[in-house]
mmCIF file of C-alpha atoms and ligand atoms in Angstrom:
data_model
loop_
_atom_site.group_PDB
_atom_site.id
_atom_site.type_symbol
_atom_site.label_atom_id
_atom_site.label_comp_id
_atom_site.label_asym_id
_atom_site.label_seq_id
_atom_site.Cartn_x
_atom_site.Cartn_y
_atom_site.Cartn_z
ATOM 1 C CA MET L 1 22.929 -15.256 -13.400
ATOM 2 C CA LYS L 2 23.746 -14.118 -9.922
ATOM 3 C CA LEU L 3 23.094 -10.545 -11.014
ATOM 4 C CA THR L 4 19.750 -11.581 -12.496
ATOM 5 C CA TRP L 5 18.614 -13.060 -9.193
ATOM 6 C CA SER L 6 19.592 -9.956 -7.292
ATOM 7 C CA ILE L 7 17.595 -7.907 -9.776
ATOM 8 C CA LEU L 8 14.583 -10.141 -9.269
ATOM 9 C CA ALA L 9 14.986 -9.863 -5.504
ATOM 10 C CA THR L 10 15.017 -6.083 -5.884
ATOM 11 C CA ALA L 11 11.883 -6.261 -7.999
ATOM 12 C CA PHE L 12 10.034 -8.387 -5.463
ATOM 13 C CA ALA L 13 11.197 -6.139 -2.632
ATOM 14 C CA ALA L 14 9.688 -3.220 -4.525
ATOM 15 C CA VAL L 15 6.432 -5.128 -4.833
ATOM 16 C CA SER L 16 6.255 -5.856 -1.103
ATOM 17 C CA VAL L 17 6.890 -2.187 -0.363
ATOM 18 C CA VAL L 18 4.111 -1.227 -2.767
ATOM 19 C CA ASN L 19 1.780 -3.537 -0.862
ATOM 20 C CA ALA L 20 2.272 -1.558 2.328
ATOM 21 C CA HIS L 21 -0.151 1.073 0.943
ATOM 22 C CA PHE L 22 -0.456 4.081 3.287
ATOM 23 C CA SER L 23 -1.223 4.533 6.966
ATOM 24 C CA ILE L 24 -2.285 7.484 9.080
ATOM 25 C CA THR L 25 -0.350 8.286 12.241
ATOM 26 C CA PHE L 26 -2.547 11.202 13.420
ATOM 27 C CA PRO L 27 -5.369 11.516 14.350
ATOM 28 C CA GLU L 28 -6.753 8.153 15.472
ATOM 29 C CA VAL L 29 -8.307 6.061 12.705
ATOM 30 C CA ARG L 30 -11.360 3.828 13.084
ATOM 31 C CA GLY L 31 -9.410 0.643 13.669
ATOM 32 C CA PRO L 32 -6.032 -1.040 13.360
ATOM 33 C CA PHE L 33 -4.435 -0.654 9.934
ATOM 34 C CA ASN L 34 -5.771 -3.381 7.634
ATOM 35 C CA GLU L 35 -3.779 -3.381 4.430
ATOM 36 C CA ASP L 36 -6.058 -5.784 2.585
ATOM 37 C CA ASN L 37 -9.174 -3.712 3.290
ATOM 38 C CA GLU L 38 -7.680 -0.342 2.425
ATOM 39 C CA PRO L 39 -9.264 -0.206 -1.056
ATOM 40 C CA GLN L 40 -12.640 -0.293 0.745
ATOM 41 C CA PHE L 41 -14.646 2.438 2.405
ATOM 42 C CA CYS L 42 -12.881 3.543 5.612
ATOM 43 C CA ASP L 43 -10.386 0.645 5.417
ATOM 44 C CA GLY L 44 -13.337 -1.701 5.889
ATOM 45 C CA TYR L 45 -14.489 -0.134 9.173
ATOM 46 C CA MET L 46 -18.149 0.680 8.662
ATOM 47 C CA GLU L 47 -19.000 2.305 12.003
ATOM 48 C CA PRO L 48 -17.510 5.377 13.716
ATOM 49 C CA ALA L 49 -14.933 4.469 16.375
ATOM 50 C CA ASN L 50 -12.069 5.959 18.366
ATOM 51 C CA ARG L 51 -13.542 9.470 18.147
ATOM 52 C CA THR L 52 -11.000 12.091 19.286
ATOM 53 C CA ARG L 53 -10.896 15.846 19.675
ATOM 54 C CA PHE L 54 -9.602 17.859 16.711
ATOM 55 C CA PRO L 55 -8.901 21.571 16.144
ATOM 56 C CA LEU L 56 -11.648 23.643 14.582
ATOM 57 C CA THR L 57 -9.457 25.746 12.335
ATOM 58 C CA ASN L 58 -5.877 24.547 11.995
ATOM 59 C CA GLY L 59 -5.537 20.777 12.146
ATOM 60 C CA PHE L 60 -3.635 18.274 10.093
ATOM 61 C CA ILE L 61 -3.360 14.589 9.264
ATOM 62 C CA THR L 62 0.040 12.883 9.291
ATOM 63 C CA TRP L 63 0.630 9.879 7.058
ATOM 64 C CA GLU L 64 3.278 7.371 6.040
ATOM 65 C CA SER L 65 3.518 5.347 2.854
ATOM 66 C CA SER L 66 5.797 3.358 0.662
ATOM 67 C CA HIS L 67 4.522 5.113 -2.460
ATOM 68 C CA SER L 68 5.794 8.316 -4.018
ATOM 69 C CA PRO L 69 4.470 10.294 -5.707
ATOM 70 C CA SER L 70 0.824 9.995 -4.771
ATOM 71 C CA THR L 71 -2.495 11.757 -5.170
ATOM 72 C CA ILE L 72 -4.189 12.758 -1.909
ATOM 73 C CA GLY L 73 -7.543 14.285 -1.099
ATOM 74 C CA VAL L 74 -9.591 14.439 2.099
ATOM 75 C CA LEU L 75 -13.371 14.059 2.255
ATOM 76 C CA LEU L 76 -15.513 15.342 5.111
ATOM 77 C CA SER L 77 -18.843 14.073 6.374
ATOM 78 C CA THR L 78 -21.033 15.975 8.810
ATOM 79 C CA SER L 79 -23.163 12.882 9.375
ATOM 80 C CA ALA L 80 -23.119 11.657 12.973
ATOM 81 C CA SER L 81 -22.553 8.145 11.701
ATOM 82 C CA PRO L 82 -21.252 8.038 8.145
ATOM 83 C CA THR L 83 -21.367 4.491 6.832
ATOM 84 C CA SER L 84 -21.115 4.939 3.050
ATOM 85 C CA TYR L 85 -19.459 7.106 0.404
ATOM 86 C CA GLY L 86 -22.773 8.890 -0.030
ATOM 87 C CA ASP L 87 -22.315 10.382 3.441
ATOM 88 C CA PHE L 88 -19.195 12.122 2.084
ATOM 89 C CA HIS L 89 -20.938 13.655 -0.920
ATOM 90 C CA THR L 90 -22.262 17.143 -1.451
ATOM 91 C CA PRO L 91 -26.010 17.583 -2.001
ATOM 92 C CA SER L 92 -25.277 17.548 -5.732
ATOM 93 C CA GLY L 93 -23.445 14.249 -5.467
ATOM 94 C CA GLY L 94 -19.761 15.156 -5.818
ATOM 95 C CA ASP L 95 -17.004 14.525 -3.319
ATOM 96 C CA GLN L 96 -17.353 16.806 -0.289
ATOM 97 C CA LEU L 97 -13.704 17.838 -0.044
ATOM 98 C CA VAL L 98 -12.029 19.513 2.900
ATOM 99 C CA VAL L 99 -8.693 19.147 1.099
ATOM 100 C CA ASP L 100 -8.646 19.320 -2.680
ATOM 101 C CA TYR L 101 -6.869 16.498 -4.514
ATOM 102 C CA PHE L 102 -3.179 17.257 -4.933
ATOM 103 C CA LYS L 103 0.065 15.555 -5.884
ATOM 104 C CA ALA L 104 2.218 14.632 -2.891
ATOM 105 C CA THR L 105 5.809 13.502 -2.969
ATOM 106 C CA GLY L 106 7.728 11.625 -0.331
ATOM 107 C CA THR L 107 6.891 8.595 1.797
ATOM 108 C CA SER L 108 5.583 10.584 4.742
ATOM 109 C CA GLY L 109 3.934 13.921 5.194
ATOM 110 C CA CYS L 110 1.050 15.861 6.595
ATOM 111 C CA VAL L 111 -2.079 17.350 5.120
ATOM 112 C CA ARG L 112 -3.471 20.645 6.363
ATOM 113 C CA ILE L 113 -7.090 20.369 7.544
ATOM 114 C CA MET L 114 -9.146 23.565 7.820
ATOM 115 C CA PRO L 115 -12.724 22.381 8.376
ATOM 116 C CA THR L 116 -14.210 25.878 8.461
ATOM 117 C CA ALA L 117 -12.520 27.019 5.238
ATOM 118 C CA ALA L 118 -14.012 24.452 2.871
ATOM 119 C CA GLY L 119 -17.439 26.034 2.491
ATOM 120 C CA ILE L 120 -19.222 23.069 4.056
ATOM 121 C CA SER L 121 -22.313 23.913 6.089
ATOM 122 C CA GLY L 122 -22.839 22.524 9.577
ATOM 123 C CA ILE L 123 -19.219 22.917 10.695
ATOM 124 C CA GLN L 124 -18.873 24.500 14.125
ATOM 125 C CA ASN L 125 -17.323 24.052 17.529
ATOM 126 C CA GLY L 126 -18.518 20.755 18.976
ATOM 127 C CA SER L 127 -19.465 19.198 15.640
ATOM 128 C CA ASN L 128 -18.908 15.495 15.231
ATOM 129 C CA ILE L 129 -17.422 15.013 11.784
ATOM 130 C CA THR L 130 -15.585 12.264 9.951
ATOM 131 C CA LEU L 131 -12.558 12.791 7.749
ATOM 132 C CA GLN L 132 -11.822 10.237 5.047
ATOM 133 C CA MET L 133 -8.414 10.459 3.409
ATOM 134 C CA VAL L 134 -8.232 9.208 -0.164
ATOM 135 C CA TYR L 135 -4.768 8.099 -1.224
ATOM 136 C CA ASP L 136 -3.626 6.838 -4.615
ATOM 137 C CA GLY L 137 0.028 5.887 -4.908
ATOM 138 C CA GLY L 138 -0.458 4.063 -8.180
ATOM 139 C CA ASP L 139 -2.271 0.909 -7.070
ATOM 140 C CA GLY L 140 -5.777 2.332 -6.845
ATOM 141 C CA LYS L 141 -7.670 4.507 -4.420
ATOM 142 C CA LEU L 142 -7.171 3.675 -0.734
ATOM 143 C CA TYR L 143 -9.211 4.943 2.224
ATOM 144 C CA GLN L 144 -8.789 5.660 5.936
ATOM 145 C CA CYS L 145 -11.342 7.322 8.228
ATOM 146 C CA MET L 146 -10.995 9.470 11.333
ATOM 147 C CA ASP L 147 -13.991 10.259 13.542
ATOM 148 C CA VAL L 148 -13.429 13.497 15.444
ATOM 149 C CA THR L 149 -15.158 16.146 17.516
ATOM 150 C CA LEU L 150 -14.191 19.704 16.565
ATOM 151 C CA ASP L 151 -12.965 21.569 19.650
ATOM 152 C CA ASP L 152 -11.681 25.140 19.494
ATOM 153 C CA GLN L 153 -9.955 24.616 22.845
ATOM 154 C CA TYR L 154 -7.938 21.661 21.597
ATOM 155 C CA ASN L 155 -4.332 22.029 20.517
ATOM 156 C CA ILE L 156 -2.515 19.207 18.787
ATOM 157 C CA PRO L 157 0.277 17.991 21.110
ATOM 158 C CA SER L 158 3.677 19.456 20.312
ATOM 159 C CA ASP L 159 5.286 16.050 19.814
ATOM 160 C CA VAL L 160 2.752 15.430 17.032
ATOM 161 C CA SER L 161 3.120 18.923 15.582
ATOM 162 C CA ALA L 162 6.856 18.270 15.353
ATOM 163 C CA ASN L 163 6.024 15.735 12.626
ATOM 164 C CA CYS L 164 4.232 18.355 10.547
ATOM 165 C CA THR L 165 6.602 21.167 9.709
ATOM 166 C CA LYS L 166 5.533 21.420 6.040
ATOM 167 C CA PRO L 167 1.796 20.732 5.726
ATOM 168 C CA GLN L 168 0.492 20.227 2.203
ATOM 169 C CA GLY L 169 -2.954 20.564 0.720
ATOM 170 C CA GLN L 170 -5.551 23.315 0.513
ATOM 171 C CA PRO L 171 -9.318 23.611 0.832
ATOM 172 C CA PRO L 172 -11.081 23.269 -2.504
ATOM 173 C CA SER L 173 -11.350 26.413 -4.559
ATOM 174 C CA SER L 174 -14.813 27.455 -5.661
ATOM 175 C CA SER L 175 -14.124 26.100 -9.127
ATOM 176 C CA SER L 176 -13.210 22.636 -7.889
ATOM 177 C CA SER L 177 -15.804 22.151 -5.161
ATOM 178 C CA ASN L 178 -18.934 20.111 -5.698
ATOM 179 C CA ASN L 179 -17.342 17.751 -8.176
ATOM 180 C CA SER L 180 -15.194 14.669 -8.003
ATOM 181 C CA GLY L 181 -12.099 16.795 -8.589
ATOM 182 C CA TYR L 182 -10.063 13.671 -9.034
ATOM 183 C CA PRO L 183 -7.230 14.044 -11.529
ATOM 184 C CA THR L 184 -7.527 11.676 -14.455
ATOM 185 C CA GLY L 185 -4.791 9.323 -15.552
ATOM 186 C CA THR L 186 -3.226 8.782 -12.134
ATOM 187 C CA GLY L 187 -4.274 5.165 -11.727
ATOM 188 C CA SER L 188 -0.990 3.628 -12.805
ATOM 189 C CA SER L 189 1.438 6.527 -12.485
ATOM 190 C CA GLY L 190 3.027 5.216 -9.300
ATOM 191 C CA GLY L 191 3.758 1.826 -10.768
ATOM 192 C CA ALA L 192 5.129 3.374 -13.917
ATOM 193 C CA VAL L 193 7.387 5.644 -11.876
ATOM 194 C CA ILE L 194 8.648 2.740 -9.787
ATOM 195 C CA SER L 195 9.394 0.541 -12.789
ATOM 196 C CA THR L 196 11.051 3.439 -14.577
ATOM 197 C CA ALA L 197 13.141 4.252 -11.517
ATOM 198 C CA VAL L 198 14.268 0.674 -10.960
ATOM 199 C CA ASN L 199 14.940 0.259 -14.641
ATOM 200 C CA GLY L 200 16.950 3.433 -14.746
ATOM 201 C CA LEU L 201 18.859 2.438 -11.648
ATOM 202 C CA LEU L 202 19.842 -0.971 -12.955
ATOM 203 C CA GLY L 203 20.081 0.033 -16.586
ATOM 204 C CA LEU L 204 19.153 -3.461 -17.688
ATOM 205 C CA GLY L 205 15.829 -3.036 -19.483
ATOM 206 C CA LEU L 206 13.647 -4.634 -16.834
ATOM 207 C CA ALA L 207 10.722 -2.252 -17.256
ATOM 208 C CA GLY L 208 8.690 -4.911 -19.057
ATOM 209 C CA VAL L 209 9.300 -7.502 -16.349
ATOM 210 C CA LEU L 210 8.428 -5.058 -13.592
ATOM 211 C CA ALA L 211 5.345 -3.850 -15.424
ATOM 212 C CA VAL L 212 4.066 -7.428 -15.454
ATOM 213 C CA ILE L 213 4.913 -8.005 -11.792
ATOM 214 C CA LEU L 214 3.380 -4.729 -10.695
ATOM 215 C CA ALA L 215 0.261 -5.090 -12.806
HETATM 216 CU CU1 CU R 301 -0.200 0.382 -2.009
#
């Protein structure tokens, strides 16, 4: 019985970790991290805010999460004031990606951002753009927005660069641009991995219980 309770405690701890979603540590986001709003456009922040300078050619986003693995992509809007998903779409209606969707592992990392390499028109020194990172660690798509001004004289501070020794992610290839590009079947993979991992760890057939709790 005692063992059962410790298993349940472990299960609930896993759930609370899952609920932490993901957060961006660089550059500045629109507002303070709001876990409950993260499934919404720009974490629920509808207006541009906290605009900062950002490199024109070789930037990155650093993030932390309690999920692994995850699917990450980064959208870009050239609108001066993007307030809806439509502002992050191509003229043909697909996601306007600056980083193609990819599988990330680990609970922290950084995503390479090369605004001029994504084939998006209207990107130049001095442009005000907004980056929207899309993150799916198994509990649905989550969103954070960063309003920046591209500045070819700006270098990311070295103490921030120290957190990004292995950037991941690439601009979309020509075959994947102008569409949603979002891998199918990833909606519940994180939860399945967690329940499988905990089950494997404890060896006590709790996958069903965890699947219910995590659902
Ligand atoms: Cu989450």
